[in-house]
Amino acid sequence: MSSTAPRSLLHTLVVPMLLAAAPLGCGESAVTPPPSAADAATADTGAVAVADVPAAVDAGEAPSEDVPPMVVRDVPDPDIAEPPLEVGSCDALAPGMVTGFRVDSLDRSFILTLPPGATAQGGHWAVVFNWHGLGDSAANMNPLFAGEVGNAAMPFILVTPVSTRLGPTTSPLGLEWENLRATTPNREARLFDAVLRCLDQRWGVDRDRVYTAGFSAGAIMSDLLGVLRGSQLAAIASYSGGYFSNPENPPTLGPLRTYPAWPALPSSARYAQLMMFGGESDAFNLFVAMAHFDVFAGNDVGYLNARQHDVVYCNHNSGHTVPRALLGRQVVQFFAAHPRGVAASPWAAALPTAWPSYCGFRARLQ
């Protein structure tokens, strides 16, 4: 098949791959599959479901041939300035579901959870963004962190975005979020910009404590924010994520190797990363290819270390899910210990004693 196939045809080829009914979808029913014999000794058997989403309908047979390469012409150029950000009224921000929040030409929604005292004068608050997986919802993802906003070590404002349901037939393309082909401007990065601007205007933001986390497609979105907004982030936590700016990752997708396209991770980004994945059974069924999050993690730890990022690396061996030993409380503990610009991670010598033994520290290259 010619590599110049029209975009509409490419969409019809990709639809079956992403929507085929499969037990290992990208997060979408985060049920723990049985561990392999090799993993059984270290498996975390207390996994909890982040999403409980019905199986997708079968969209038909997938093509047997390779998906033709896509022309890489919509990847952001770091030398191209983005247009001015257009933001609606910041007065729309209030605790609970925020709807109709205008960002450029789109009305966006998100759940806003505030810590006690957030609306008082003179605030200086940490902020955590929390992105859900494919087919999941903000309402289902929000409780992962909502109970931690008032913690003593680092109270924070929680932002759990609602997706615009991007997919293989939408423009732009995406997996729930604009996270496959990173166009300029990127709608999720612009939402990040707009919400931070309004939070700062309303209640005050500690710009050295801005964080992002996500599960599966939402983890990939958080990793992409590291590429697009890395100089603004203190740390990232990814449950089964991956960097498509890492040249080792796209080839693992076989016939879909040309589908994702990200710019390079900028040298100005210095955030710490908490990378969590579920062993060999942590996979995403693309029908004609499998995305293996354990492979992404193995590739990405060295990729990040070489670019001056400290990494806490956790193989919980529980498949494509969120393990009970690494919930919001543990992620917030990691965030609190890693503000932006920290010279050396306080966890370099040892992780906190209550952390699971399957986690380790991988230091940035000096």
Short mmCIF file of C-alpha atoms in Angstrom, two decimals, residues 1-365:
data_model
loop_
_atom_site.label_atom_id
_atom_site.label_comp_id
_atom_site.label_asym_id
_atom_site.label_seq_id
_atom_site.Cartn_x
_atom_site.Cartn_y
_atom_site.Cartn_z
CA MET A 1 0.00 0.00 0.00
CA SER A 2 1.34 3.44 -0.89
CA SER A 3 2.71 5.62 1.87
CA THR A 4 0.68 8.50 0.46
CA ALA A 5 -2.66 6.98 1.46
CA PRO A 6 -5.17 9.71 2.38
CA ARG A 7 -5.73 10.46 6.06
CA SER A 8 -9.36 9.26 5.88
CA LEU A 9 -8.19 5.83 4.71
CA LEU A 10 -5.60 5.72 7.46
CA HIS A 11 -8.39 6.38 9.94
CA THR A 12 -10.44 3.45 8.64
CA LEU A 13 -7.41 1.21 8.97
CA VAL A 14 -6.62 2.28 12.51
CA VAL A 15 -10.18 2.20 13.91
CA PRO A 16 -10.32 -1.61 14.29
CA MET A 17 -6.98 -1.69 16.04
CA LEU A 18 -7.90 0.78 18.73
CA LEU A 19 -11.52 -0.22 19.29
CA ALA A 20 -11.29 -4.02 19.02
CA ALA A 21 -12.62 -5.81 22.07
CA ALA A 22 -9.60 -7.03 24.01
CA PRO A 23 -8.89 -7.72 27.67
CA LEU A 24 -5.76 -5.58 27.72
CA GLY A 25 -7.08 -2.22 26.54
CA CYS A 26 -5.25 0.97 27.46
CA GLY A 27 -6.46 1.27 30.99
CA GLU A 28 -9.82 1.15 30.53
CA SER A 29 -10.77 -1.67 32.70
CA ALA A 30 -7.80 -1.80 35.01
CA VAL A 31 -8.31 -5.36 36.19
CA THR A 32 -5.28 -7.31 37.33
CA PRO A 33 -4.53 -10.26 35.05
CA PRO A 34 -3.00 -13.37 36.64
CA PRO A 35 0.77 -12.92 37.06
CA SER A 36 3.13 -15.17 35.21
CA ALA A 37 4.95 -17.88 37.16
CA ALA A 38 8.10 -15.79 37.10
CA ASP A 39 6.24 -12.80 38.53
CA ALA A 40 4.20 -14.66 41.14
CA ALA A 41 6.73 -14.30 43.93
CA THR A 42 6.81 -10.51 43.70
CA ALA A 43 3.29 -9.74 42.50
CA ASP A 44 1.27 -7.15 44.40
CA THR A 45 -1.99 -9.00 44.94
CA GLY A 46 -3.83 -5.97 46.28
CA ALA A 47 -4.45 -4.21 42.98
CA VAL A 48 -7.42 -1.89 42.77
CA ALA A 49 -9.40 -0.89 39.72
CA VAL A 50 -8.96 2.66 38.48
CA ALA A 51 -11.56 2.19 35.77
CA ASP A 52 -14.55 -0.05 35.34
CA VAL A 53 -15.49 0.49 31.73
CA PRO A 54 -17.47 -1.91 29.51
CA ALA A 55 -15.51 -3.67 26.79
CA ALA A 56 -15.39 -1.80 23.50
CA VAL A 57 -17.48 -3.08 20.64
CA ASP A 58 -15.78 -5.12 17.95
CA ALA A 59 -15.11 -2.77 15.07
CA GLY A 60 -14.38 -5.49 12.54
CA GLU A 61 -11.31 -7.21 11.15
CA ALA A 62 -7.99 -5.47 11.19
CA PRO A 63 -5.94 -5.12 8.01
CA SER A 64 -3.26 -7.75 7.54
CA GLU A 65 -0.79 -5.35 5.92
CA ASP A 66 1.29 -2.70 7.64
CA VAL A 67 -0.31 0.64 8.31
CA PRO A 68 1.43 3.00 5.86
CA PRO A 69 3.77 5.62 7.28
CA MET A 70 2.23 8.99 8.09
CA VAL A 71 3.90 12.19 6.99
CA VAL A 72 5.52 13.77 10.03
CA ARG A 73 4.64 17.39 9.49
CA ASP A 74 2.49 18.16 12.52
CA VAL A 75 5.20 17.68 15.16
CA PRO A 76 5.88 20.85 17.17
CA ASP A 77 8.91 22.85 16.19
CA PRO A 78 10.47 24.26 19.37
CA ASP A 79 11.45 27.37 17.42
CA ILE A 80 7.83 28.14 16.48
CA ALA A 81 6.09 30.37 18.99
CA GLU A 82 2.61 29.35 20.03
CA PRO A 83 -0.25 31.79 19.48
CA PRO A 84 -1.42 33.85 22.47
CA LEU A 85 -3.47 31.81 24.92
CA GLU A 86 -7.16 32.66 24.96
CA VAL A 87 -8.77 31.97 28.33
CA GLY A 88 -12.33 32.56 29.49
CA SER A 89 -13.26 34.05 32.84
CA CYS A 90 -11.22 32.72 35.75
CA ASP A 91 -14.27 33.42 37.92
CA ALA A 92 -15.69 30.12 36.61
CA LEU A 93 -13.30 28.24 38.88
CA ALA A 94 -15.04 26.79 41.92
CA PRO A 95 -14.75 23.49 43.78
CA GLY A 96 -16.40 20.58 41.99
CA MET A 97 -17.00 20.07 38.27
CA VAL A 98 -15.99 23.14 36.28
CA THR A 99 -17.71 23.27 32.86
CA GLY A 100 -17.60 25.69 29.97
CA PHE A 101 -14.04 26.78 30.76
CA ARG A 102 -12.95 28.40 27.52
CA VAL A 103 -9.45 27.58 26.24
CA ASP A 104 -8.76 28.99 22.79
CA SER A 105 -11.77 27.80 20.74
CA LEU A 106 -12.81 24.93 23.04
CA ASP A 107 -15.03 24.68 26.11
CA ARG A 108 -13.24 22.41 28.57
CA SER A 109 -14.27 20.74 31.82
CA PHE A 110 -12.37 19.47 34.84
CA ILE A 111 -12.93 18.55 38.47
CA LEU A 112 -11.37 21.03 40.87
CA THR A 113 -10.64 19.84 44.42
CA LEU A 114 -9.30 22.41 46.89
CA PRO A 115 -7.50 21.87 50.20
CA PRO A 116 -8.78 23.55 53.36
CA GLY A 117 -7.98 27.26 53.35
CA ALA A 118 -7.30 27.45 49.62
CA THR A 119 -9.57 30.46 49.07
CA ALA A 120 -7.91 32.58 51.76
CA GLN A 121 -5.79 35.55 50.73
CA GLY A 122 -2.08 35.13 50.06
CA GLY A 123 -2.10 31.49 49.03
CA HIS A 124 0.86 29.73 47.46
CA TRP A 125 -0.40 26.28 46.50
CA ALA A 126 1.08 23.19 44.90
CA VAL A 127 -0.98 21.90 41.95
CA VAL A 128 -1.44 18.31 40.75
CA PHE A 129 -2.96 17.46 37.35
CA ASN A 130 -4.54 14.00 37.14
CA TRP A 131 -5.31 12.45 33.70
CA HIS A 132 -7.58 9.42 33.28
CA GLY A 133 -7.18 6.45 30.92
CA LEU A 134 -8.89 5.57 27.66
CA GLY A 135 -12.64 5.11 28.17
CA ASP A 136 -12.47 6.16 31.82
CA SER A 137 -13.86 9.35 33.36
CA ALA A 138 -12.66 12.22 35.50
CA ALA A 139 -15.24 11.27 38.14
CA ASN A 140 -13.69 7.80 38.42
CA MET A 141 -10.08 9.02 38.42
CA ASN A 142 -10.49 11.95 40.81
CA PRO A 143 -10.70 9.89 44.05
CA LEU A 144 -7.19 8.55 43.51
CA PHE A 145 -5.84 11.89 44.80
CA ALA A 146 -8.84 13.83 46.14
CA GLY A 147 -8.46 12.49 49.68
CA GLU A 148 -4.87 13.73 49.85
CA VAL A 149 -5.35 17.44 49.01
CA GLY A 150 -5.17 18.47 52.66
CA ASN A 151 -2.15 16.35 53.62
CA ALA A 152 0.21 17.98 56.12
CA ALA A 153 3.42 17.70 54.09
CA MET A 154 2.19 19.37 50.90
CA PRO A 155 -1.44 20.46 50.63
CA PHE A 156 -2.32 20.97 46.97
CA ILE A 157 -5.00 21.90 44.47
CA LEU A 158 -6.13 18.92 42.38
CA VAL A 159 -7.17 19.29 38.74
CA THR A 160 -8.69 16.22 37.07
CA PRO A 161 -9.41 17.09 33.42
CA VAL A 162 -12.31 15.78 31.35
CA SER A 163 -11.15 14.64 27.92
CA THR A 164 -12.59 15.74 24.60
CA ARG A 165 -12.78 12.04 23.64
CA LEU A 166 -10.15 12.09 20.93
CA GLY A 167 -9.66 8.89 18.96
CA PRO A 168 -8.51 7.47 15.62
CA THR A 169 -11.17 9.30 13.59
CA THR A 170 -11.00 12.70 15.29
CA SER A 171 -9.00 15.78 14.42
CA PRO A 172 -6.56 15.95 16.08
CA LEU A 173 -5.86 12.25 16.55
CA GLY A 174 -5.38 10.88 20.02
CA LEU A 175 -6.00 8.26 22.66
CA GLU A 176 -8.59 10.13 24.74
CA TRP A 177 -6.16 13.05 24.87
CA GLU A 178 -4.02 14.74 22.22
CA ASN A 179 -1.12 12.47 23.07
CA LEU A 180 -0.10 10.61 19.89
CA ARG A 181 0.83 13.30 17.39
CA ALA A 182 1.88 16.33 19.38
CA THR A 183 0.60 19.22 17.32
CA THR A 184 1.39 22.88 18.00
CA PRO A 185 -0.50 24.13 19.90
CA ASN A 186 -1.48 21.00 21.85
CA ARG A 187 -4.98 21.26 23.34
CA GLU A 188 -4.07 19.51 26.58
CA ALA A 189 -0.93 21.60 27.12
CA ARG A 190 -3.03 24.71 26.50
CA LEU A 191 -5.56 23.51 29.10
CA PHE A 192 -2.65 23.05 31.52
CA ASP A 193 -1.49 26.62 30.78
CA ALA A 194 -4.96 28.12 31.14
CA VAL A 195 -5.84 26.37 34.40
CA LEU A 196 -2.51 27.30 35.99
CA ARG A 197 -3.01 30.92 34.95
CA CYS A 198 -6.45 31.05 36.54
CA LEU A 199 -5.44 29.19 39.69
CA ASP A 200 -2.58 31.62 40.17
CA GLN A 201 -4.91 34.57 39.63
CA ARG A 202 -7.56 33.26 42.03
CA TRP A 203 -5.64 31.61 44.87
CA GLY A 204 -1.90 31.62 44.12
CA VAL A 205 0.32 28.83 42.73
CA ASP A 206 3.70 27.66 43.93
CA ARG A 207 5.41 27.40 40.54
CA ASP A 208 8.08 25.13 42.01
CA ARG A 209 5.41 22.57 42.94
CA VAL A 210 3.42 21.84 39.79
CA TYR A 211 2.99 18.10 39.12
CA THR A 212 1.20 15.78 36.74
CA ALA A 213 0.08 12.16 37.04
CA GLY A 214 -1.99 9.73 34.99
CA PHE A 215 -2.92 6.16 34.23
CA SER A 216 -2.32 4.47 30.83
CA ALA A 217 -3.43 6.93 28.12
CA GLY A 218 -3.41 9.54 30.88
CA ALA A 219 0.12 8.50 31.87
CA ILE A 220 1.22 8.93 28.26
CA MET A 221 -0.39 12.38 28.39
CA SER A 222 1.56 13.23 31.54
CA ASP A 223 4.78 12.08 29.90
CA LEU A 224 3.98 14.25 26.89
CA LEU A 225 3.50 17.23 29.20
CA GLY A 226 7.06 16.57 30.34
CA VAL A 227 8.12 17.07 26.73
CA LEU A 228 5.88 20.07 26.04
CA ARG A 229 5.97 21.80 29.45
CA GLY A 230 8.86 20.10 31.24
CA SER A 231 10.53 23.30 32.44
CA GLN A 232 7.36 24.08 34.43
CA LEU A 233 7.04 20.68 36.11
CA ALA A 234 8.58 19.53 39.37
CA ALA A 235 7.79 15.82 38.95
CA ILE A 236 5.70 13.33 36.96
CA ALA A 237 4.04 10.11 38.15
CA SER A 238 3.03 7.63 35.46
CA TYR A 239 1.02 4.46 35.98
CA SER A 240 1.83 2.50 32.78
CA GLY A 241 3.06 5.31 30.57
CA GLY A 242 5.68 5.83 27.89
CA TYR A 243 7.71 8.44 26.02
CA PHE A 244 7.28 8.49 22.26
CA SER A 245 10.07 11.07 22.11
CA ASN A 246 12.34 8.16 23.05
CA PRO A 247 13.48 6.73 19.68
CA GLU A 248 13.54 3.20 21.17
CA ASN A 249 9.79 3.11 21.81
CA PRO A 250 7.98 3.63 18.46
CA PRO A 251 9.76 0.67 16.73
CA THR A 252 8.31 -1.67 19.36
CA LEU A 253 4.84 -0.96 17.91
CA GLY A 254 5.63 -2.88 14.71
CA PRO A 255 3.20 -1.84 11.94
CA LEU A 256 2.15 1.19 13.98
CA ARG A 257 5.70 2.41 14.50
CA THR A 258 5.15 5.63 12.52
CA TYR A 259 1.86 6.49 14.20
CA PRO A 260 3.11 8.43 17.29
CA ALA A 261 5.26 11.51 16.72
CA TRP A 262 6.59 13.71 19.50
CA PRO A 263 9.27 16.38 19.59
CA ALA A 264 12.45 15.84 21.56
CA LEU A 265 12.52 16.14 25.35
CA PRO A 266 13.96 19.62 25.96
CA SER A 267 17.17 20.02 27.91
CA SER A 268 15.46 22.64 30.11
CA ALA A 269 13.29 19.93 31.72
CA ARG A 270 14.75 18.58 34.99
CA TYR A 271 11.74 17.03 36.74
CA ALA A 272 11.90 13.77 38.72
CA GLN A 273 9.80 10.82 37.50
CA LEU A 274 7.92 8.10 39.37
CA MET A 275 7.52 5.30 36.82
CA MET A 276 5.14 2.46 37.74
CA PHE A 277 4.31 -0.54 35.56
CA GLY A 278 2.94 -4.05 35.92
CA GLY A 279 5.49 -6.45 34.44
CA GLU A 280 5.13 -8.47 31.24
CA SER A 281 1.33 -8.56 31.44
CA ASP A 282 1.12 -4.76 31.41
CA ALA A 283 0.15 -4.44 27.75
CA PHE A 284 -2.13 -2.53 25.40
CA ASN A 285 -3.79 -4.52 22.61
CA LEU A 286 -3.60 -2.61 19.32
CA PHE A 287 -4.95 -5.64 17.46
CA VAL A 288 -2.16 -5.65 14.85
CA ALA A 289 0.47 -4.81 17.47
CA MET A 290 0.94 -4.83 21.22
CA ALA A 291 2.17 -1.89 23.26
CA HIS A 292 4.21 -3.31 26.14
CA PHE A 293 4.46 -0.87 29.02
CA ASP A 294 7.21 -2.89 30.68
CA VAL A 295 9.29 -2.41 27.53
CA PHE A 296 8.52 1.31 27.49
CA ALA A 297 9.58 1.56 31.14
CA GLY A 298 12.80 -0.35 30.53
CA ASN A 299 13.62 1.96 27.64
CA ASP A 300 12.56 5.15 29.38
CA VAL A 301 14.52 4.86 32.62
CA GLY A 302 17.85 5.13 30.79
CA TYR A 303 16.43 7.71 28.40
CA LEU A 304 15.40 9.95 31.31
CA ASN A 305 18.57 9.37 33.34
CA ALA A 306 20.71 10.39 30.37
CA ARG A 307 18.72 13.65 30.19
CA GLN A 308 19.30 14.54 33.82
CA HIS A 309 16.10 13.14 35.35
CA ASP A 310 16.04 11.08 38.55
CA VAL A 311 13.67 8.12 38.32
CA VAL A 312 11.91 5.99 40.93
CA TYR A 313 11.21 2.78 39.05
CA CYS A 314 8.51 0.37 40.32
CA ASN A 315 7.63 -2.97 38.69
CA HIS A 316 4.58 -4.08 40.68
CA ASN A 317 4.00 -7.14 38.42
CA SER A 318 0.22 -6.76 38.65
CA GLY A 319 -0.53 -6.06 35.00
CA HIS A 320 -2.31 -3.02 33.64
CA THR A 321 -3.65 -1.56 36.86
CA VAL A 322 -2.94 0.63 39.86
CA PRO A 323 -1.47 -1.43 42.73
CA ARG A 324 -2.73 -0.94 46.27
CA ALA A 325 0.77 -0.24 47.56
CA LEU A 326 1.18 2.76 45.23
CA LEU A 327 -1.94 4.88 45.49
CA GLY A 328 -2.38 8.64 45.70
CA ARG A 329 -0.79 8.87 49.14
CA GLN A 330 2.50 7.38 47.94
CA VAL A 331 2.52 9.53 44.80
CA VAL A 332 1.93 12.69 46.82
CA GLN A 333 4.76 11.65 49.17
CA PHE A 334 7.03 11.42 46.11
CA PHE A 335 5.82 14.79 44.83
CA ALA A 336 6.34 16.51 48.19
CA ALA A 337 9.96 15.31 48.29
CA HIS A 338 10.68 16.62 44.79
CA PRO A 339 10.09 20.33 44.17
CA ARG A 340 11.30 21.85 40.94
CA GLY A 341 15.02 22.53 40.82
CA VAL A 342 16.05 20.18 43.63
CA ALA A 343 19.81 19.67 43.28
CA ALA A 344 19.76 16.02 44.34
CA SER A 345 16.84 13.77 45.17
CA PRO A 346 16.45 13.15 48.92
CA TRP A 347 15.52 9.59 47.95
CA ALA A 348 18.86 8.87 46.25
CA ALA A 349 20.28 7.08 49.28
CA ALA A 350 17.12 5.13 50.11
CA LEU A 351 13.40 5.16 49.47
CA PRO A 352 11.03 5.64 52.44
CA THR A 353 10.86 2.48 54.54
CA ALA A 354 7.15 1.88 53.88
CA TRP A 355 7.62 1.78 50.12
CA PRO A 356 7.39 -1.63 48.40
CA SER A 357 10.62 -3.52 47.79
CA TYR A 358 9.93 -3.67 44.04
CA CYS A 359 10.72 0.06 43.77
CA GLY A 360 14.22 1.35 43.24
CA PHE A 361 15.99 4.63 42.58
CA ARG A 362 17.79 5.31 39.31
CA ALA A 363 19.93 8.45 39.45
CA ARG A 364 20.38 10.95 36.69
CA LEU A 365 23.70 10.77 34.85
#
